Amino acid sequence: MRSRRYIWWWVLPSAILFLGIILIPFITALTYSFRSLSFTTSTATGQYIGVENYRRLVFDQDFYNSFKVTFLYMVPAIILQGLLGLGMALLIAGAVRRARILIPIMLLPTLLTPVVIGLIGVLTLNPDFGVIGQFLNRLGLVQGAVLGNSDTALLAIIAVDTYQWTPFVAVILTAGLLALPKEPYEAAQVDGANRIQTFFRVTMPLLWQYFVVAILIRVIDAFRIFDIIWVMTRGGPGTATEAVAVYAYRHTFRYWDLGYGSALIMVIFVFISILVEYLYKALQKWQTA
Amino acid sequence: MANNLNITSAARKQASAHSRRLLTWISYLLTGLLVVIFLFPWLWVFSLGFKTRAEIMSPNIVWIWTPTLNNFIEVLFVKGYWRLIINSLIVAVSAVTLCIVIGVPTAYAFSRFPIPGKESWFYMILTFRMAPAVVLALPLYVIFARIKLLGTYGAPILAHCTFTLPFVIWLMRSFFDDIPKEIDAAAMTDGYSRAEAFFYAVLPLVKSGIVAVALFSIIFSWNEFLYGLILTSDATRPVASQIPSLIRPHGTLWGEVCALATTASLPVAILIFALQRQLVRGLSFGAVKG
Amino acid sequence: MAKISVQHVSKTYKGGEVQALKDVSFECEDGKFFCLLGPAGAGKTTTIKLIAGIEAIDKGQIFMDEQDITDLLPKDRDVAVAFETYALYPQRTVRENLAFPLRAPMRKGGMSEQQIQQRVVEIAKLLGIEELLERLPRQLSGGQRQRVALGRALVRKPKAYLLDEPIAHLDAKLRHRMRGELRRIQLELGITTIYTTPDQLEALSLADYMAVLNNGVIEQVGTPAEIYNHPINLFVARFVGDPPMNTLQAKLDGSDLVLFGLAKLPVSAELKTRLANALAGDGVVVGVRPKDLDIVTPDSSEALFKGEVKNVQVLGETSIITVVINAHELRAKLNTQMAPGRGERVGLKFTLDDCHFFDAHTEQRLF
């Protein structure tokens, strides 16, 4: 068809921008990861050193620590958000049907500036004048600053993350609940199933795909968490809350170790792309359904 | 006998209707409680912006006080941080406008044309959308430094396109997919070229979708922290990227920080309410029609 | 005004998995009304889309007059399409929907605003939707939407109208009226029209020429009379005509044709030779239209079959009776006053002149 030639005009501007700000920078980082490149080390002059950066990464305890921290934060946070989100969705679905305004209200924590969320964490947990920090100290659960203690700092991050993202999971599941077809319920009623049976046999299977998408987005987000940690602890105390994105930031923009930092970036990227593949399939299945 | 059965079943039905109504009220009550729980930390932090330093630092939390606007006046006008809000606005609006203008036709092309490797492109777009900012921040810093873009508005604007453009293309495609292809076909047989059909027949149908995508993108851009921090100078830095630097180990002016945070949150809160109907769709990448 | 000629056109979907059209060829003379008749999924809509240029052709060519339009953009073909799915612009009023084709940038300056409005009102009156001009499509019923879709096609005077089941969703009475209106408009304007329908009666009553489409293949092209009187194969024979043609398995026994192994019909030597080839194979299928069956008393010597009336369907002046003979059913269309009652035993007769002969294996007409 003659019109096929014109297809390119529709995508060309986007393609150029995509190339300029995403693909070329990405490939630049990829080449850096094979070079000795640093703004702070005088011996690093940009020469090609093969997989040396990646070799160094394999023996880097702090690198493993950053993954450990990420998982230590991610697993409980997502379990918590999944369960609380489900409970919340079941609770509010009825009310949401009547008052759609509840959705934006619930989503305020999710969509308002993460840096401000971090600020809320810092302030509410302040041992001297924070609403929650004071309370915890009075109960004797925590001695001194929550964020200054390696044992409790990560718990605080999990708590703030849960505060931020539970509404997100809940709202997605609420949308799922409101979109559920009526027929299976009528069928279940005819079959004489009770409420609990109906929930596990009818609601959960129908809701499952919504759950998968919400959880996958959260898992990927866990590898992105940066702003909140930066505001609350800057990765500390020590490396107790140094998740992967924070760790990569330390090597790039504080140590200016471009070669090693790029190798880190590539590893994170590979992780993300594997996770995104699952997300992509989940989204696609959904859109064609 | 049969009559008896009917009576009991009717009674049971009535009883279950009663208990159901009670359950509904309990769920409304709990919903209200949840709303309070989620709003409370916000309101508390925002309240600090209206307190004096002594009131903030008081070991006994002050619940009743005379609000003061001093923190706002000090941080926004005396220290001149209103510039940061303007910076955020410039960066967000420019990036989103650019991405809408070039991304919407691309999304349409992805929805309608047999583009080779379509699905692979989409997978790639999603991957870069989901990658942490730190992945591209470093190479962008180096490249922008080389072409002398660092410290200008251009740097954060282009950097914000790295997540705005994929988002626009991804979500707009789902809006275009909802419009039957016959609409384009009808316009084209009515004497319109492909571009004219897009402009006159299809675009008016996705107007609200474009607005939603734009507002969403503005929120994300407004909230962005890392690019705004490292690719800008003090003169061009957006507000979100500046707030953490105001928090110091000692002597932080909490009242002013909270006043600035409140000011910075206000436009986003307004946008969230404006977006009401499209929130779910935007958050789930278009998978849930909302 | 133009002659449209479709030549050896093939189209597949889903990367070749689904064959929508297979080597389709037909011609529609200038100014004629051409019907594409076929069941759902036969490829009617695909044919319309290919002629309009909405979808690309895999193989073959389409000509308008002598010009090859196969690769032309839809807007340069100057055809108007009424879509089966309506494809109305949801945010525009009926008035603006109707005016939309006249406002195309390529026709800028062709008509003044006043002329456009005049034409819109004219076409709305013709279709009986002038009361609805300020409404939005979602405020209309299905039948009203379909009339707007038709109006949007008719508002221009293009080289050809392509109407895809344009009155299928109207109620019966309105459909009947619109059928007449359409034919009148077409005759008046003399614009070449290609019209699809699954309704054989509609095709027979409207068309100058028609084609029967089945599974992406053209079964037969001709005038309505040719197709009704000389169906080229069993598919066309059964699809055209209502109620469908009765088909009877036949074998030769001496000089008699044995139908269903029950009735004997003596045949001439000449007919025997003409049927010989087919009879040597899987046999012959004899087709008789219900209107050509007559009832007689069961003990009449004329009766070919004797059976019991299973059902009587009164259509008005005529009735359709279903007669069961052993395991077989035959249908006859009779004057209602002559029709027997249910459960009555009757005899059925017909003559050789009314018979259509088909090869039982190839299902093709024998002569």
Tab-separated table of N, CA, C and O in Angstrom, chain C residues 113-187:
chain	number	residue	atom	x	y	z
C	113	GLU	N	-21.380	26.889	3.015
C	113	GLU	CA	-21.979	26.382	4.239
C	113	GLU	C	-23.483	26.192	4.063
C	113	GLU	O	-24.060	25.197	4.503
C	114	GLN	N	-24.089	27.142	3.354
C	114	GLN	CA	-25.529	27.072	3.137
C	114	GLN	C	-25.908	25.840	2.311
C	114	GLN	O	-26.866	25.139	2.611
C	115	GLN	N	-25.104	25.595	1.275
C	115	GLN	CA	-25.367	24.415	0.425
C	115	GLN	C	-25.218	23.128	1.222
C	115	GLN	O	-25.984	22.189	1.061
C	116	ILE	N	-24.197	23.101	2.088
C	116	ILE	CA	-23.973	21.914	2.922
C	116	ILE	C	-25.189	21.658	3.799
C	116	ILE	O	-25.733	20.546	3.826
C	117	GLN	N	-25.664	22.713	4.482
C	117	GLN	CA	-26.817	22.561	5.369
C	117	GLN	C	-28.045	22.094	4.591
C	117	GLN	O	-28.810	21.249	5.062
C	118	GLN	N	-28.211	22.650	3.417
C	118	GLN	CA	-29.353	22.308	2.580
C	118	GLN	C	-29.326	20.816	2.220
C	118	GLN	O	-30.325	20.122	2.321
C	119	ARG	N	-28.153	20.367	1.828
C	119	ARG	CA	-27.990	18.970	1.416
C	119	ARG	C	-28.233	18.037	2.605
C	119	ARG	O	-28.866	16.997	2.460
C	120	VAL	N	-27.734	18.436	3.782
C	120	VAL	CA	-27.911	17.623	4.987
C	120	VAL	C	-29.390	17.461	5.305
C	120	VAL	O	-29.871	16.348	5.557
C	121	VAL	N	-30.129	18.552	5.256
C	121	VAL	CA	-31.553	18.499	5.567
C	121	VAL	C	-32.288	17.645	4.531
C	121	VAL	O	-33.156	16.834	4.858
C	122	GLU	N	-31.884	17.806	3.283
C	122	GLU	CA	-32.476	17.045	2.187
C	122	GLU	C	-32.357	15.539	2.441
C	122	GLU	O	-33.337	14.795	2.375
C	123	ILE	N	-31.141	15.133	2.769
C	123	ILE	CA	-30.891	13.700	2.947
C	123	ILE	C	-31.567	13.203	4.229
C	123	ILE	O	-32.070	12.081	4.280
C	124	ALA	N	-31.611	14.066	5.265
C	124	ALA	CA	-32.263	13.678	6.515
C	124	ALA	C	-33.755	13.456	6.275
C	124	ALA	O	-34.349	12.518	6.805
C	125	LYS	N	-34.373	14.301	5.456
C	125	LYS	CA	-35.798	14.159	5.154
C	125	LYS	C	-36.043	12.854	4.421
C	125	LYS	O	-36.960	12.105	4.725
C	126	LEU	N	-35.167	12.595	3.463
C	126	LEU	CA	-35.290	11.391	2.648
C	126	LEU	C	-35.293	10.145	3.531
C	126	LEU	O	-36.023	9.188	3.291
C	127	LEU	N	-34.474	10.169	4.592
C	127	LEU	CA	-34.334	8.992	5.444
C	127	LEU	C	-35.228	9.066	6.672
C	127	LEU	O	-35.200	8.202	7.531
C	128	GLY	N	-35.995	10.144	6.766
C	128	GLY	CA	-36.916	10.276	7.894
C	128	GLY	C	-36.222	10.501	9.214
C	128	GLY	O	-36.642	10.000	10.256
C	129	ILE	N	-35.112	11.223	9.209
C	129	ILE	CA	-34.412	11.491	10.468
C	129	ILE	C	-34.240	12.981	10.683
C	129	ILE	O	-33.373	13.405	11.450
C	130	GLU	N	-35.073	13.809	10.024
C	130	GLU	CA	-34.866	15.252	10.161
C	130	GLU	C	-35.165	15.743	11.575
C	130	GLU	O	-34.681	16.782	11.979
C	131	GLU	N	-35.937	14.939	12.343
C	131	GLU	CA	-36.221	15.324	13.731
C	131	GLU	C	-35.003	15.089	14.630
C	131	GLU	O	-34.943	15.575	15.749
C	132	LEU	N	-34.069	14.301	14.147
C	132	LEU	CA	-32.984	13.841	15.017
C	132	LEU	C	-31.692	14.609	14.782
C	132	LEU	O	-30.668	14.290	15.368
C	133	LEU	N	-31.730	15.635	13.966
C	133	LEU	CA	-30.486	16.273	13.521
C	133	LEU	C	-29.595	16.774	14.651
C	133	LEU	O	-28.381	16.765	14.528
C	134	GLU	N	-30.198	17.236	15.753
C	134	GLU	CA	-29.371	17.812	16.810
C	134	GLU	C	-28.953	16.782	17.860
C	134	GLU	O	-28.310	17.106	18.841
C	135	ARG	N	-29.348	15.524	17.656
C	135	ARG	CA	-29.016	14.503	18.666
C	135	ARG	C	-27.628	13.937	18.436
C	135	ARG	O	-27.066	14.026	17.355
C	136	LEU	N	-27.117	13.320	19.499
C	136	LEU	CA	-25.848	12.601	19.382
C	136	LEU	C	-26.141	11.132	19.102
C	136	LEU	O	-27.198	10.630	19.490
C	137	PRO	N	-25.221	10.447	18.439
C	137	PRO	CA	-25.472	9.046	18.081
C	137	PRO	C	-25.905	8.180	19.274
C	137	PRO	O	-26.753	7.318	19.142
C	138	ARG	N	-25.344	8.441	20.467
C	138	ARG	CA	-25.692	7.569	21.590
C	138	ARG	C	-27.135	7.772	22.042
C	138	ARG	O	-27.673	6.970	22.795
C	139	GLN	N	-27.784	8.856	21.566
C	139	GLN	CA	-29.184	9.075	21.936
C	139	GLN	C	-30.133	8.457	20.911
C	139	GLN	O	-31.321	8.704	20.979
C	140	LEU	N	-29.589	7.699	19.964
C	140	LEU	CA	-30.426	7.127	18.904
C	140	LEU	C	-30.586	5.629	19.096
C	140	LEU	O	-29.746	4.972	19.705
C	141	SER	N	-31.668	5.078	18.532
C	141	SER	CA	-31.831	3.626	18.530
C	141	SER	C	-30.969	3.042	17.418
C	141	SER	O	-30.441	3.771	16.579
C	142	GLY	N	-30.833	1.717	17.427
C	142	GLY	CA	-30.011	1.057	16.415
C	142	GLY	C	-30.455	1.379	15.007
C	142	GLY	O	-29.660	1.705	14.138
C	143	GLY	N	-31.776	1.327	14.787
C	143	GLY	CA	-32.299	1.599	13.455
C	143	GLY	C	-32.039	3.037	13.018
C	143	GLY	O	-31.692	3.297	11.867
C	144	GLN	N	-32.151	3.967	13.978
C	144	GLN	CA	-31.897	5.379	13.650
C	144	GLN	C	-30.429	5.594	13.319
C	144	GLN	O	-30.088	6.304	12.378
C	145	ARG	N	-29.565	4.940	14.079
C	145	ARG	CA	-28.133	5.071	13.794
C	145	ARG	C	-27.816	4.549	12.402
C	145	ARG	O	-27.026	5.116	11.673
C	146	GLN	N	-28.449	3.428	12.070
C	146	GLN	CA	-28.171	2.851	10.769
C	146	GLN	C	-28.599	3.793	9.650
C	146	GLN	O	-27.917	3.919	8.634
C	147	ARG	N	-29.701	4.509	9.871
C	147	ARG	CA	-30.139	5.446	8.842
C	147	ARG	C	-29.176	6.628	8.731
C	147	ARG	O	-28.950	7.140	7.644
C	148	VAL	N	-28.603	7.051	9.871
C	148	VAL	CA	-27.612	8.122	9.810
C	148	VAL	C	-26.384	7.640	9.026
C	148	VAL	O	-25.845	8.357	8.178
C	149	ALA	N	-25.971	6.404	9.306
C	149	ALA	CA	-24.802	5.849	8.604
C	149	ALA	C	-25.063	5.807	7.098
C	149	ALA	O	-24.192	6.151	6.287
C	150	LEU	N	-26.282	5.409	6.747
C	150	LEU	CA	-26.648	5.363	5.329
C	150	LEU	C	-26.660	6.773	4.756
C	150	LEU	O	-26.151	7.021	3.654
C	151	GLY	N	-27.208	7.711	5.552
C	151	GLY	CA	-27.274	9.097	5.096
C	151	GLY	C	-25.887	9.677	4.864
C	151	GLY	O	-25.680	10.431	3.912
C	152	ARG	N	-24.948	9.303	5.706
C	152	ARG	CA	-23.606	9.845	5.547
C	152	ARG	C	-22.971	9.356	4.240
C	152	ARG	O	-22.126	10.027	3.650
C	153	ALA	N	-23.392	8.186	3.805
C	153	ALA	CA	-22.892	7.702	2.513
C	153	ALA	C	-23.609	8.399	1.360
C	153	ALA	O	-22.987	8.794	0.376
C	154	LEU	N	-24.924	8.576	1.522
C	154	LEU	CA	-25.712	9.098	0.401
C	154	LEU	C	-25.580	10.610	0.231
C	154	LEU	O	-25.997	11.157	-0.782
C	155	VAL	N	-25.037	11.293	1.223
C	155	VAL	CA	-25.007	12.745	1.193
C	155	VAL	C	-24.133	13.272	0.053
C	155	VAL	O	-24.365	14.338	-0.489
C	156	ARG	N	-23.138	12.466	-0.308
C	156	ARG	CA	-22.298	12.872	-1.448
C	156	ARG	C	-22.802	12.195	-2.708
C	156	ARG	O	-23.616	11.270	-2.645
C	157	LYS	N	-22.275	12.625	-3.845
C	157	LYS	CA	-22.573	11.915	-5.081
C	157	LYS	C	-21.266	11.388	-5.646
C	157	LYS	O	-20.668	11.988	-6.535
C	158	PRO	N	-20.788	10.288	-5.098
C	158	PRO	CA	-19.483	9.758	-5.489
C	158	PRO	C	-19.600	8.908	-6.754
C	158	PRO	O	-20.672	8.796	-7.339
C	159	LYS	N	-18.470	8.306	-7.119
C	159	LYS	CA	-18.510	7.419	-8.295
C	159	LYS	C	-19.252	6.140	-7.969
C	159	LYS	O	-19.834	5.511	-8.841
C	160	ALA	N	-19.200	5.724	-6.704
C	160	ALA	CA	-19.890	4.488	-6.334
C	160	ALA	C	-20.275	4.504	-4.863
C	160	ALA	O	-19.576	5.074	-4.041
C	161	TYR	N	-21.427	3.888	-4.569
C	161	TYR	CA	-21.826	3.648	-3.190
C	161	TYR	C	-21.463	2.222	-2.829
C	161	TYR	O	-21.719	1.281	-3.582
C	162	LEU	N	-20.866	2.059	-1.645
C	162	LEU	CA	-20.617	0.718	-1.121
C	162	LEU	C	-21.420	0.591	0.162
C	162	LEU	O	-21.098	1.221	1.166
C	163	LEU	N	-22.484	-0.174	0.127
C	163	LEU	CA	-23.386	-0.239	1.278
C	163	LEU	C	-23.323	-1.627	1.906
C	163	LEU	O	-23.720	-2.621	1.296
C	164	ASP	N	-22.808	-1.662	3.131
C	164	ASP	CA	-22.616	-2.949	3.804
C	164	ASP	C	-23.789	-3.213	4.741
C	164	ASP	O	-23.872	-2.636	5.821
C	165	GLU	N	-24.682	-4.058	4.325
C	165	GLU	CA	-25.904	-4.376	5.075
C	165	GLU	C	-26.531	-3.109	5.663
C	165	GLU	O	-26.721	-3.008	6.877
C	166	PRO	N	-26.868	-2.159	4.808
C	166	PRO	CA	-27.230	-0.837	5.326
C	166	PRO	C	-28.592	-0.768	5.998
C	166	PRO	O	-28.859	0.178	6.711
C	167	ILE	N	-29.449	-1.750	5.794
C	167	ILE	CA	-30.773	-1.658	6.434
C	167	ILE	C	-31.065	-2.896	7.274
C	167	ILE	O	-32.200	-3.138	7.674
C	168	ALA	N	-30.018	-3.640	7.607
C	168	ALA	CA	-30.206	-4.909	8.311
C	168	ALA	C	-30.824	-4.723	9.697
C	168	ALA	O	-31.497	-5.606	10.208
C	169	HIS	N	-30.558	-3.577	10.337
C	169	HIS	CA	-31.029	-3.425	11.712
C	169	HIS	C	-32.296	-2.576	11.843
C	169	HIS	O	-32.610	-2.113	12.918
C	170	LEU	N	-32.959	-2.354	10.740
C	170	LEU	CA	-34.230	-1.633	10.816
C	170	LEU	C	-35.347	-2.636	11.081
C	170	LEU	O	-35.206	-3.824	10.809
C	171	ASP	N	-36.461	-2.143	11.616
C	171	ASP	CA	-37.570	-3.080	11.816
C	171	ASP	C	-38.177	-3.417	10.453
C	171	ASP	O	-37.977	-2.710	9.470
C	172	ALA	N	-38.932	-4.509	10.418
C	172	ALA	CA	-39.339	-5.114	9.148
C	172	ALA	C	-40.060	-4.130	8.224
C	172	ALA	O	-39.769	-4.062	7.033
C	173	LYS	N	-40.959	-3.344	8.801
C	173	LYS	CA	-41.774	-2.453	7.986
C	173	LYS	C	-40.898	-1.361	7.352
C	173	LYS	O	-40.968	-1.074	6.158
C	174	LEU	N	-40.051	-0.775	8.188
C	174	LEU	CA	-39.175	0.295	7.723
C	174	LEU	C	-38.179	-0.251	6.701
C	174	LEU	O	-37.834	0.408	5.724
C	175	ARG	N	-37.714	-1.474	6.960
C	175	ARG	CA	-36.751	-2.082	6.047
C	175	ARG	C	-37.367	-2.201	4.657
C	175	ARG	O	-36.736	-1.914	3.648
C	176	HIS	N	-38.637	-2.605	4.652
C	176	HIS	CA	-39.329	-2.768	3.386
C	176	HIS	C	-39.423	-1.428	2.651
C	176	HIS	O	-39.156	-1.337	1.460
C	177	ARG	N	-39.763	-0.372	3.414
C	177	ARG	CA	-39.886	0.946	2.797
C	177	ARG	C	-38.537	1.446	2.292
C	177	ARG	O	-38.409	1.961	1.190
C	178	MET	N	-37.494	1.274	3.148
C	178	MET	CA	-36.171	1.762	2.791
C	178	MET	C	-35.634	1.068	1.549
C	178	MET	O	-34.911	1.655	0.752
C	179	ARG	N	-36.002	-0.221	1.413
C	179	ARG	CA	-35.565	-0.979	0.247
C	179	ARG	C	-36.045	-0.283	-1.024
C	179	ARG	O	-35.289	-0.051	-1.957
C	180	GLY	N	-37.307	0.082	-1.005
C	180	GLY	CA	-37.886	0.784	-2.150
C	180	GLY	C	-37.229	2.142	-2.371
C	180	GLY	O	-36.892	2.510	-3.502
C	181	GLU	N	-37.027	2.871	-1.263
C	181	GLU	CA	-36.410	4.191	-1.349
C	181	GLU	C	-35.013	4.097	-1.959
C	181	GLU	O	-34.646	4.877	-2.824
C	182	LEU	N	-34.235	3.134	-1.456
C	182	LEU	CA	-32.862	2.977	-1.924
C	182	LEU	C	-32.816	2.746	-3.427
C	182	LEU	O	-32.036	3.347	-4.148
C	183	ARG	N	-33.701	1.853	-3.849
C	183	ARG	CA	-33.724	1.509	-5.267
C	183	ARG	C	-34.109	2.745	-6.098
C	183	ARG	O	-33.551	3.003	-7.159
C	184	ARG	N	-35.061	3.526	-5.566
C	184	ARG	CA	-35.518	4.715	-6.270
C	184	ARG	C	-34.386	5.740	-6.375
C	184	ARG	O	-34.105	6.264	-7.449
C	185	ILE	N	-33.684	5.971	-5.221
C	185	ILE	CA	-32.575	6.934	-5.222
C	185	ILE	C	-31.518	6.501	-6.223
C	185	ILE	O	-31.002	7.298	-7.008
C	186	GLN	N	-31.228	5.210	-6.193
C	186	GLN	CA	-30.151	4.723	-7.046
C	186	GLN	C	-30.505	4.895	-8.520
C	186	GLN	O	-29.678	5.322	-9.322
C	187	LEU	N	-31.748	4.580	-8.838
C	187	LEU	CA	-32.169	4.729	-10.240
C	187	LEU	C	-32.130	6.192	-10.660
C	187	LEU	O	-31.705	6.531	-11.759
